[in-house]
Short mmCIF file of C-alpha atoms in Angstrom, two decimals:
data_model
loop_
_atom_site.label_atom_id
_atom_site.label_comp_id
_atom_site.label_asym_id
_atom_site.label_seq_id
_atom_site.Cartn_x
_atom_site.Cartn_y
_atom_site.Cartn_z
CA MET A 174 -14.09 21.53 -15.39
CA LYS A 175 -17.47 22.09 -13.83
CA PRO A 176 -18.57 23.46 -10.44
CA HIS A 177 -20.37 20.21 -9.61
CA TYR A 178 -19.75 16.51 -10.33
CA GLN A 179 -21.55 13.32 -9.44
CA ILE A 180 -18.26 11.81 -8.23
CA ILE A 181 -14.95 13.41 -7.34
CA ILE A 182 -12.09 10.97 -6.92
CA ILE A 183 -9.00 12.12 -5.04
CA GLY A 184 -5.83 10.32 -6.15
CA ALA A 185 -5.01 8.83 -9.56
CA GLY A 186 -3.39 5.60 -8.36
CA PRO A 187 -4.77 2.09 -8.96
CA ALA A 188 -7.82 2.62 -6.71
CA GLY A 189 -8.70 6.08 -8.02
CA GLY A 190 -7.86 5.33 -11.65
CA ASN A 191 -9.94 2.15 -11.69
CA ALA A 192 -12.86 3.82 -9.87
CA ALA A 193 -12.81 6.74 -12.35
CA ARG A 194 -12.68 4.41 -15.34
CA ILE A 195 -15.63 2.31 -14.13
CA ALA A 196 -17.75 5.28 -13.05
CA ALA A 197 -17.14 7.19 -16.29
CA GLU A 198 -17.79 4.13 -18.45
CA ALA A 199 -21.15 3.80 -16.69
CA GLY A 200 -21.97 7.35 -17.76
CA LEU A 201 -21.40 9.20 -14.50
CA ASP A 202 -20.02 12.69 -14.37
CA VAL A 203 -16.53 12.18 -12.87
CA LEU A 204 -13.62 14.40 -11.82
CA LEU A 205 -10.26 12.78 -11.00
CA VAL A 206 -7.84 14.90 -8.96
CA GLU A 207 -4.12 14.08 -8.72
CA ARG A 208 -1.54 15.85 -6.53
CA ASP A 209 1.44 15.14 -8.78
CA GLU A 210 2.15 16.26 -12.32
CA ARG A 211 1.60 12.75 -13.65
CA PRO A 212 0.04 9.57 -12.25
CA GLY A 213 2.27 6.85 -10.83
CA LEU A 214 4.95 9.09 -9.38
CA PRO A 215 6.72 9.11 -7.01
CA LEU A 216 7.13 5.33 -7.09
CA CYS A 217 6.80 3.78 -3.61
CA CYS A 218 6.18 0.18 -4.62
CA ALA A 219 7.84 -3.12 -5.50
CA GLU A 220 5.39 -3.39 -8.43
CA GLY A 221 4.45 -7.07 -8.02
CA ILE A 222 0.89 -8.32 -8.56
CA SER A 223 -0.65 -11.77 -9.00
CA VAL A 224 -2.30 -12.88 -12.24
CA ALA A 225 -5.71 -12.95 -10.54
CA GLY A 226 -5.10 -9.65 -8.73
CA LEU A 227 -4.57 -7.85 -12.02
CA GLY A 228 -6.65 -9.90 -14.45
CA ALA A 229 -9.88 -9.61 -12.47
CA PHE A 230 -9.91 -5.86 -13.05
CA ILE A 231 -7.97 -5.03 -16.17
CA GLU A 232 -6.80 -6.91 -19.25
CA PRO A 233 -3.03 -7.50 -18.87
CA ASP A 234 -1.19 -5.46 -21.52
CA PRO A 235 2.53 -5.66 -22.39
CA VAL A 236 2.56 -1.86 -22.35
CA PHE A 237 2.50 -1.78 -18.54
CA ILE A 238 3.92 -5.22 -17.73
CA ALA A 239 7.69 -5.18 -17.26
CA ASN A 240 8.05 -8.87 -16.57
CA GLU A 241 6.08 -12.11 -16.19
CA ILE A 242 6.60 -14.22 -13.08
CA ASN A 243 6.29 -17.99 -12.84
CA GLY A 244 8.17 -18.77 -9.68
CA LEU A 245 8.56 -17.80 -6.01
CA LYS A 246 11.59 -18.49 -3.84
CA LEU A 247 11.90 -18.11 -0.07
CA THR A 248 15.36 -18.16 1.50
CA VAL A 249 15.81 -18.43 5.27
CA ALA A 250 19.05 -16.94 6.61
CA GLY A 251 21.44 -19.83 7.28
CA GLY A 252 18.66 -22.30 6.56
CA LYS A 253 16.33 -23.71 3.97
CA THR A 254 15.43 -22.42 0.55
CA VAL A 255 12.08 -23.35 -0.89
CA SER A 256 10.81 -22.72 -4.41
CA PHE A 257 7.39 -22.78 -6.01
CA SER A 258 7.69 -23.16 -9.77
CA PRO A 259 4.37 -23.91 -11.42
CA LYS A 260 4.35 -24.03 -15.20
CA ASP A 261 1.95 -21.13 -15.64
CA THR A 262 2.42 -17.44 -15.14
CA ILE A 263 1.49 -16.57 -11.56
CA GLY A 264 2.12 -12.85 -11.54
CA TYR A 265 3.66 -9.77 -13.05
CA VAL A 266 6.10 -7.06 -12.19
CA LEU A 267 4.42 -3.92 -13.45
CA ASP A 268 5.77 -0.66 -14.72
CA ARG A 269 3.73 1.35 -12.21
CA PRO A 270 4.02 4.84 -13.74
CA VAL A 271 2.95 3.44 -17.14
CA PHE A 272 0.23 1.32 -15.51
CA GLU A 273 -1.29 4.29 -13.69
CA SER A 274 -1.10 6.45 -16.81
CA TYR A 275 -2.84 3.66 -18.75
CA LEU A 276 -5.68 3.47 -16.20
CA VAL A 277 -6.08 7.23 -16.16
CA ASP A 278 -6.04 7.43 -19.98
CA GLU A 279 -8.86 4.86 -20.05
CA ALA A 280 -10.78 6.91 -17.49
CA VAL A 281 -10.29 10.11 -19.50
CA LEU A 282 -11.30 8.36 -22.74
CA ALA A 283 -14.51 7.29 -20.98
CA GLY A 284 -15.23 10.93 -20.14
CA THR A 285 -13.49 11.59 -16.80
CA ASP A 286 -12.28 15.16 -16.27
CA LEU A 287 -8.69 15.12 -14.97
CA LEU A 288 -6.94 17.72 -12.81
CA LEU A 289 -3.20 17.17 -12.33
CA ASN A 290 -0.92 19.16 -10.01
CA THR A 291 -3.94 19.70 -7.81
CA PHE A 292 -3.96 19.21 -4.06
CA ALA A 293 -7.13 18.49 -2.11
CA LYS A 294 -6.66 20.51 1.07
CA GLY A 295 -10.08 20.25 2.60
CA ILE A 296 -13.46 18.53 2.54
CA LYS A 297 -16.79 19.52 4.00
CA LEU A 298 -19.45 16.87 4.48
CA ASP A 299 -22.98 17.79 5.38
CA LYS A 300 -25.79 15.25 5.68
CA GLY A 301 -28.02 15.31 2.63
CA GLN A 302 -25.86 17.95 0.91
CA PRO A 303 -23.16 17.61 -1.77
CA ALA A 304 -19.61 17.37 -0.42
CA VAL A 305 -17.47 20.45 -0.90
CA ILE A 306 -13.84 19.82 -1.85
CA GLU A 307 -11.28 22.58 -1.39
CA LEU A 308 -8.59 22.33 -4.06
CA VAL A 309 -5.32 24.16 -4.71
CA GLN A 310 -3.67 24.40 -8.12
CA ASN A 311 -0.72 26.74 -8.82
CA ASN A 312 -1.34 28.58 -5.55
CA THR A 313 -4.95 29.22 -6.53
CA ASP A 314 -7.68 27.96 -4.20
CA PHE A 315 -11.08 26.92 -5.47
CA THR A 316 -13.92 24.61 -4.46
CA ILE A 317 -15.91 21.99 -6.35
CA GLU A 318 -19.01 20.15 -5.17
CA ALA A 319 -19.74 16.48 -5.56
CA ASP A 320 -22.61 14.15 -4.73
CA PHE A 321 -20.04 11.48 -3.83
CA VAL A 322 -16.32 11.51 -3.06
CA ILE A 323 -13.90 8.60 -3.32
CA ALA A 324 -10.70 9.23 -1.34
CA ALA A 325 -8.00 7.14 -3.01
CA ASP A 326 -5.22 9.38 -1.76
CA GLY A 327 -2.94 6.60 -0.58
CA VAL A 328 -1.19 5.72 2.63
CA GLU A 329 -0.94 9.34 3.78
CA SER A 330 -4.68 9.92 3.17
CA GLN A 331 -5.59 13.25 4.67
CA ILE A 332 -9.12 13.36 3.28
CA GLY A 333 -10.28 10.65 5.70
CA LYS A 334 -8.61 12.42 8.60
CA MET A 335 -10.13 15.79 7.60
CA ALA A 336 -13.55 14.15 7.47
CA GLY A 337 -13.10 12.95 11.05
CA LEU A 338 -12.37 9.26 10.43
CA LYS A 339 -9.96 7.69 12.89
CA THR A 340 -7.08 7.19 10.48
CA GLU A 341 -4.38 7.68 13.15
CA LEU A 342 -1.61 5.17 12.64
CA LYS A 343 0.64 3.69 15.32
CA LEU A 344 4.30 2.82 14.77
CA LYS A 345 3.56 -0.85 15.43
CA GLU A 346 0.87 -0.80 12.74
CA CYS A 347 3.18 0.06 9.91
CA GLU A 348 6.33 -0.96 8.17
CA THR A 349 9.09 1.35 7.04
CA ALA A 350 10.54 0.29 3.71
CA ILE A 351 13.31 1.29 1.34
CA GLN A 352 13.94 0.00 -2.15
CA TYR A 353 16.65 0.39 -4.77
CA ARG A 354 16.19 -0.08 -8.50
CA VAL A 355 19.37 -2.06 -9.19
CA SER A 356 20.68 -2.63 -12.72
CA GLY A 357 23.73 -4.32 -14.19
CA ILE A 358 23.04 -7.53 -12.26
CA GLU A 359 22.25 -11.11 -13.19
CA VAL A 360 18.91 -12.15 -11.80
CA GLU A 361 16.44 -14.94 -12.54
CA PRO A 362 13.93 -12.84 -14.45
CA SER A 363 10.81 -14.89 -13.76
CA VAL A 364 11.22 -15.53 -10.02
CA LEU A 365 10.15 -13.32 -7.12
CA GLN A 366 12.60 -13.86 -4.27
CA PHE A 367 12.06 -13.32 -0.55
CA PHE A 368 14.79 -13.42 2.13
CA VAL A 369 13.89 -13.78 5.80
CA GLY A 370 15.70 -14.02 9.11
CA GLN A 371 17.60 -11.64 11.40
CA LYS A 372 20.41 -11.21 8.93
CA TYR A 373 18.05 -9.71 6.35
CA SER A 374 15.56 -7.82 8.51
CA PRO A 375 14.78 -7.99 12.26
CA ASN A 376 11.03 -8.34 11.67
CA GLY A 377 10.40 -7.97 7.95
CA TYR A 378 11.93 -9.33 4.78
CA ILE A 379 14.05 -8.47 1.78
CA TRP A 380 12.50 -8.79 -1.66
CA VAL A 381 14.03 -9.11 -5.12
CA PHE A 382 11.43 -8.40 -7.79
CA PRO A 383 13.05 -8.62 -11.22
CA LYS A 384 12.13 -6.08 -13.86
CA SER A 385 14.24 -8.02 -16.42
CA SER A 386 17.22 -10.40 -16.41
CA ASP A 387 19.59 -7.57 -15.44
CA CYS A 388 17.47 -5.24 -13.33
CA ALA A 389 15.35 -5.62 -10.19
CA ASN A 390 13.50 -3.79 -7.44
CA ILE A 391 15.38 -4.83 -4.31
CA GLY A 392 14.02 -3.63 -1.00
CA VAL A 393 13.68 -4.24 2.71
CA GLY A 394 11.07 -3.47 5.31
CA LEU A 395 10.93 -3.51 9.08
CA ASN A 396 8.40 -2.71 11.77
CA PRO A 397 9.67 0.53 13.37
CA GLY A 398 7.64 -0.07 16.52
CA GLU A 399 9.97 -2.94 17.42
CA ALA A 400 13.17 -2.29 15.47
CA ASP A 401 15.39 0.68 14.72
CA ASN A 402 14.59 2.47 11.47
CA ALA A 403 18.12 3.92 11.37
CA GLU A 404 19.37 0.38 10.65
CA LEU A 405 17.04 -0.12 7.67
CA ARG A 406 19.35 1.04 4.91
CA GLY A 407 22.24 -1.01 6.33
CA TYR A 408 20.30 -4.26 5.83
CA LEU A 409 19.72 -3.46 2.17
CA ASP A 410 23.27 -2.26 1.52
CA SER A 411 24.73 -5.42 3.10
CA PHE A 412 22.41 -7.63 1.06
CA ILE A 413 23.28 -5.93 -2.19
CA SER A 414 27.03 -5.83 -1.62
CA GLU A 415 26.94 -9.54 -0.72
CA ASN A 416 24.67 -10.72 -3.54
CA TYR A 417 24.95 -8.12 -6.29
CA PRO A 418 28.34 -6.44 -5.76
CA LEU A 419 28.42 -5.11 -9.32
CA GLY A 420 24.88 -3.71 -9.19
CA LYS A 421 24.28 -0.07 -9.94
CA VAL A 422 21.59 1.75 -7.97
CA ASP A 423 19.49 3.67 -10.50
CA PHE A 424 17.19 5.25 -7.97
CA VAL A 425 15.99 4.92 -4.41
CA SER A 426 12.40 4.90 -3.25
CA CYS A 427 10.88 4.43 0.15
CA GLY A 428 7.56 4.49 1.92
CA ASN A 429 5.18 3.50 4.65
CA VAL A 430 3.35 0.18 4.41
CA PRO A 431 0.55 0.32 6.99
CA LYS A 432 -1.06 -2.81 8.35
CA PHE A 433 -4.71 -3.63 7.88
CA ILE A 434 -6.52 -2.95 11.15
CA GLY A 435 -10.11 -3.68 10.19
CA PHE A 436 -12.82 -2.11 8.07
CA GLU A 437 -13.30 0.93 10.32
CA ILE A 438 -12.20 3.66 7.95
CA LEU A 439 -14.16 2.87 4.80
CA GLY A 440 -16.06 6.14 4.83
CA LYS A 441 -18.86 8.29 6.22
CA GLU A 442 -21.80 10.20 4.71
CA ASN A 443 -21.01 10.51 0.99
CA LEU A 444 -17.25 9.93 1.35
CA PHE A 445 -15.76 6.52 0.51
CA LEU A 446 -12.14 5.47 1.14
CA ALA A 447 -10.52 2.90 -1.15
CA GLY A 448 -7.16 1.13 -1.45
CA ASP A 449 -4.22 2.23 0.71
CA ALA A 450 -6.25 5.20 2.03
CA ALA A 451 -8.51 2.69 3.80
CA ARG A 452 -5.40 0.66 4.73
CA LEU A 453 -6.54 -2.30 2.66
CA ILE A 454 -3.06 -3.76 2.44
CA ASP A 455 -2.18 -7.40 3.11
CA SER A 456 -0.52 -7.31 6.54
CA LEU A 457 2.02 -10.02 5.81
CA SER A 458 3.23 -9.21 2.32
CA GLY A 459 2.45 -5.51 2.14
CA ALA A 460 0.71 -6.11 -1.19
CA GLY A 461 -1.80 -3.40 -2.02
CA ILE A 462 -2.20 -2.90 -5.78
CA ALA A 463 -4.82 -5.62 -6.27
CA ARG A 464 -6.78 -4.49 -3.19
CA ALA A 465 -6.70 -0.94 -4.53
CA LEU A 466 -7.99 -1.95 -7.98
CA HIS A 467 -10.62 -4.12 -6.30
CA THR A 468 -11.92 -1.61 -3.76
CA GLY A 469 -11.82 1.23 -6.30
CA LYS A 470 -14.12 -0.93 -8.43
CA ILE A 471 -16.41 -1.79 -5.52
CA ALA A 472 -16.63 1.89 -4.51
CA ALA A 473 -17.55 3.01 -8.04
CA GLU A 474 -20.07 0.20 -8.57
CA THR A 475 -21.71 0.62 -5.17
CA ILE A 476 -22.13 4.37 -5.68
CA LEU A 477 -23.44 3.78 -9.20
CA GLU A 478 -26.05 1.34 -7.92
CA GLY A 479 -26.94 3.75 -5.11
CA ILE A 480 -27.49 6.59 -7.58
CA GLU A 481 -29.68 4.40 -9.81
CA GLN A 482 -31.79 3.28 -6.86
CA ARG A 483 -31.79 6.69 -5.15
CA ALA A 484 -30.47 4.94 -2.03
CA LYS A 485 -29.55 6.88 1.11
CA CYS A 486 -25.83 7.47 1.80
CA SER A 487 -26.05 5.35 4.95
CA GLU A 488 -27.39 2.48 2.86
CA ILE A 489 -24.63 2.89 0.24
CA GLN A 490 -22.02 2.92 3.02
CA ARG A 491 -23.53 -0.28 4.43
CA ARG A 492 -23.40 -1.99 1.03
CA TYR A 493 -19.84 -0.82 0.41
CA ARG A 494 -18.65 -2.32 3.66
CA LYS A 495 -20.68 -5.49 3.20
CA THR A 496 -19.30 -6.11 -0.30
CA ILE A 497 -15.70 -5.50 0.76
CA GLU A 498 -16.21 -7.71 3.80
CA LYS A 499 -17.63 -10.47 1.61
CA GLU A 500 -15.02 -10.29 -1.14
CA ILE A 501 -11.76 -9.72 0.77
CA GLY A 502 -12.65 -9.83 4.47
CA TRP A 503 -11.61 -13.39 5.19
CA ASP A 504 -8.22 -13.07 3.49
CA MET A 505 -7.46 -9.68 5.06
CA ARG A 506 -8.26 -10.98 8.55
CA VAL A 507 -6.13 -14.11 8.19
CA PHE A 508 -3.11 -11.96 7.27
CA GLN A 509 -3.96 -9.52 10.07
CA LYS A 510 -4.01 -12.32 12.66
CA ALA A 511 -0.90 -13.97 11.24
CA TYR A 512 1.20 -10.81 11.14
CA PRO A 513 2.03 -10.43 14.87
CA ILE A 514 3.09 -14.10 14.91
CA VAL A 515 5.16 -14.05 11.74
CA ARG A 516 6.84 -10.74 12.69
CA LYS A 517 8.35 -12.55 15.70
CA PHE A 518 9.47 -15.65 13.74
CA THR A 519 12.96 -16.93 14.54
CA GLU A 520 15.07 -18.62 11.86
CA ALA A 521 13.88 -21.96 13.30
CA ASP A 522 10.25 -20.90 12.81
CA TRP A 523 10.98 -19.79 9.24
CA ASN A 524 12.60 -23.17 8.57
CA CYS A 525 9.44 -24.89 9.87
CA LEU A 526 7.38 -22.78 7.49
CA ALA A 527 9.75 -23.52 4.60
CA GLU A 528 9.45 -27.26 5.30
CA PHE A 529 5.68 -26.99 5.38
CA LEU A 530 5.65 -25.06 2.09
CA GLU A 531 7.88 -27.63 0.43
CA THR A 532 5.30 -30.36 1.03
CA TYR A 533 2.22 -28.18 0.58
CA LEU A 534 3.27 -26.66 -2.73
CA LYS A 535 4.51 -29.87 -4.31
CA ASN A 536 2.43 -30.51 -7.44
CA GLN A 537 0.09 -27.62 -6.64
CA LYS A 538 -1.31 -25.68 -9.55
CA ALA A 539 -0.81 -21.95 -9.33
CA GLU A 540 -4.51 -21.07 -9.44
CA SER A 541 -5.37 -23.44 -6.60
CA VAL A 542 -3.08 -21.70 -4.09
CA ASN A 543 -4.77 -19.07 -1.94
CA PRO A 544 -2.05 -17.28 0.06
CA ALA A 545 -4.34 -16.61 3.04
CA ALA A 546 -5.54 -20.22 3.20
CA LEU A 547 -1.93 -21.36 2.84
CA ILE A 548 -0.66 -19.26 5.75
CA LYS A 549 -3.59 -20.29 7.95
CA SER A 550 -2.94 -23.90 7.13
CA ALA A 551 0.77 -23.49 7.93
CA LEU A 552 0.14 -21.85 11.27
CA THR A 553 -2.46 -24.38 12.33
CA THR A 554 -0.91 -27.61 11.08
CA ALA A 555 2.90 -27.25 10.88
CA PRO A 556 4.11 -29.02 14.05
CA GLY A 557 6.81 -26.43 14.82
CA LEU A 558 4.44 -23.48 14.48
CA LEU A 559 1.39 -24.73 16.36
CA ARG A 560 2.64 -23.44 19.72
CA LEU A 561 2.68 -19.88 18.31
CA ALA A 562 -0.69 -19.85 16.63
CA ARG A 563 -2.78 -22.16 18.79
CA HIS A 564 -4.89 -19.37 20.27
CA ILE A 565 -5.08 -17.19 17.21
CA PHE A 566 -7.14 -19.08 14.65
CA MET B 1252 12.70 21.46 16.86
CA LEU B 1253 11.93 18.94 14.13
CA LYS B 1254 14.30 19.39 11.22
CA ILE B 1255 13.88 17.94 7.73
CA GLU B 1256 17.10 17.02 5.94
CA LEU B 1257 15.86 17.93 2.50
CA ALA B 1258 18.83 16.32 0.75
CA ALA B 1259 17.88 12.93 2.25
CA CYS B 1260 14.06 13.16 2.07
CA LEU B 1261 12.49 11.30 -0.87
CA SER B 1262 9.01 12.82 -0.32
CA CYS B 1263 7.46 9.37 0.24
CA ALA B 1264 4.93 10.97 2.62
CA GLY B 1265 5.05 7.96 4.94
CA CYS B 1266 5.60 10.26 7.92
CA ILE B 1267 2.48 12.25 7.03
CA ALA B 1268 0.44 9.08 7.58
CA LEU B 1269 1.84 8.80 11.11
CA CYS B 1270 1.77 12.41 12.31
CA PRO B 1271 -1.02 12.65 14.92
CA GLU B 1272 -1.09 16.47 14.66
CA ALA B 1273 -1.09 16.72 10.85
CA ALA B 1274 1.99 18.92 11.27
CA LEU B 1275 3.77 17.46 8.26
CA PHE B 1276 2.73 18.21 4.70
CA LEU B 1277 4.04 17.99 1.15
CA THR B 1278 4.33 21.00 -1.08
CA SER B 1279 4.94 20.65 -4.81
CA ASP B 1280 8.70 20.46 -4.19
CA SER B 1281 9.32 19.18 -0.66
CA LEU B 1282 8.16 17.95 2.73
CA ARG B 1283 7.49 20.72 5.26
CA VAL B 1284 6.69 20.85 8.95
CA ASN B 1285 4.40 23.27 10.68
CA GLN B 1286 6.51 23.84 13.81
CA GLY B 1287 3.57 25.31 15.71
CA GLU B 1288 1.63 22.06 15.39
CA CYS B 1289 4.56 19.68 15.99
CA THR B 1290 4.65 18.27 19.53
CA LEU B 1291 8.01 16.50 19.05
CA CYS B 1292 6.34 13.13 19.60
CA CYS B 1293 9.01 11.72 17.23
CA LEU B 1294 6.82 9.11 15.54
CA CYS B 1295 8.06 10.44 12.19
CA VAL B 1296 11.70 10.36 13.37
CA LYS B 1297 11.32 6.71 14.38
CA PHE B 1298 9.63 5.86 11.10
CA CYS B 1299 11.62 7.65 8.40
CA PRO B 1300 13.21 5.04 6.08
CA VAL B 1301 16.00 7.43 5.12
CA THR B 1302 16.43 9.16 8.53
CA ALA B 1303 15.66 12.52 6.98
CA LEU B 1304 13.81 13.69 10.07
CA VAL B 1305 15.91 14.72 13.05
CA ILE B 1306 15.35 16.55 16.28
CA ASP B 1307 17.54 19.60 16.35
CA GLY B 1308 18.45 21.31 19.60
CA LYS B 1309 16.91 20.34 22.89
CA VAL B 1310 15.39 16.89 22.57
CA ARG B 1311 12.05 16.59 24.27
CA LEU B 1312 10.86 13.01 23.87
CA LEU B 1313 7.25 13.28 24.90
CA ASN B 1314 4.76 10.41 24.58
CA SER B 1315 7.01 8.86 21.98
CA GLU B 1316 4.46 6.19 21.07
CA LYS B 1317 0.86 6.83 21.99
CA GLU B 1318 -0.62 3.46 22.80
#
């Protein structure tokens, strides 16, 4: 460990791990700081990712892939069930702790210095000066300087808040979620299942993401701004006792899934926020792993280019935002606009969507389906949904 | 007073993201609250997926959701 690094990355999740790997492979002097004793824990994730979402950033490896997915199924309470079953693999259920360890190992192999069990408790930014990070490890405080900082410290990001970014979250802008790892069940191993309607969640959905043919991540989310969080666990327990009465709960995880609210908290001076810390999470699905890998990469590459060209921090910030805007802006905004509509869907609305999907997805190839384009198309062309979305898109 | 039911809390840190006063924090073994900073706004209570956060004693529901 040195007193000064070119980049310090806070958080060894998908955003931080990928940023560290890319920056170190390019020859930069990188320190990766992780609060927990190993990357990937505690698990607060359903572990699903699309083929493109993973493959664009890292070669898929059986070491961290628990299960391959080639089908999606949506079930509306008391209504329609629609399936999408293309021939090809469309996604994976990861083993997140192994995945994160894999990314971090790659980063360390490329030359990243790694500090585990280390909490970043403060940051000082000063124009034109290196950032000063206050760290705590085993009750010992120390500081390290960095030319650039990437905050990839997740949903609860405190680095952004400490730096004065407006990271305050409202109840209506997040989802409270709980998930059980259930084993001893029979489940279609290659199909991700989604259950919607009042019976399952007042304004969210239940997911069944299989880890194998006898084990799955089964969870539920709801928006606590408009529904009672005390009811959350009851929805999941009812679902499991009805559908998987013999299932054994191996462990419980939970978490906060914030909604994307725009690209306003991407950074300032020489601090850059990536992944969940910048709330780059798809508002409808809650998916965040691919966005984290992606924005970790963009952060590392933009800083790298800035260093090579001796660009000003303000210019690097501008490029970071511009690249993110260009590469994921359209999709993020479609989900953001769709979320307030979909959150209020009745069973009848869900049935309209299911009907639309049935026609739309017939004979579609997996790679030609863009989820954002699909949802926009549904909300602007499905006859039953037009009245809800007319003024939105 | 905000009370943390440690037996129920899974240290997901979701409440930390919501706390407007940064009164909640994780130590290496558990979630803690800095009572001096907590304004009993109850955002965390209304969020917690496992209802591990409860108001103990006199309930003072101030600006429960700042809009």
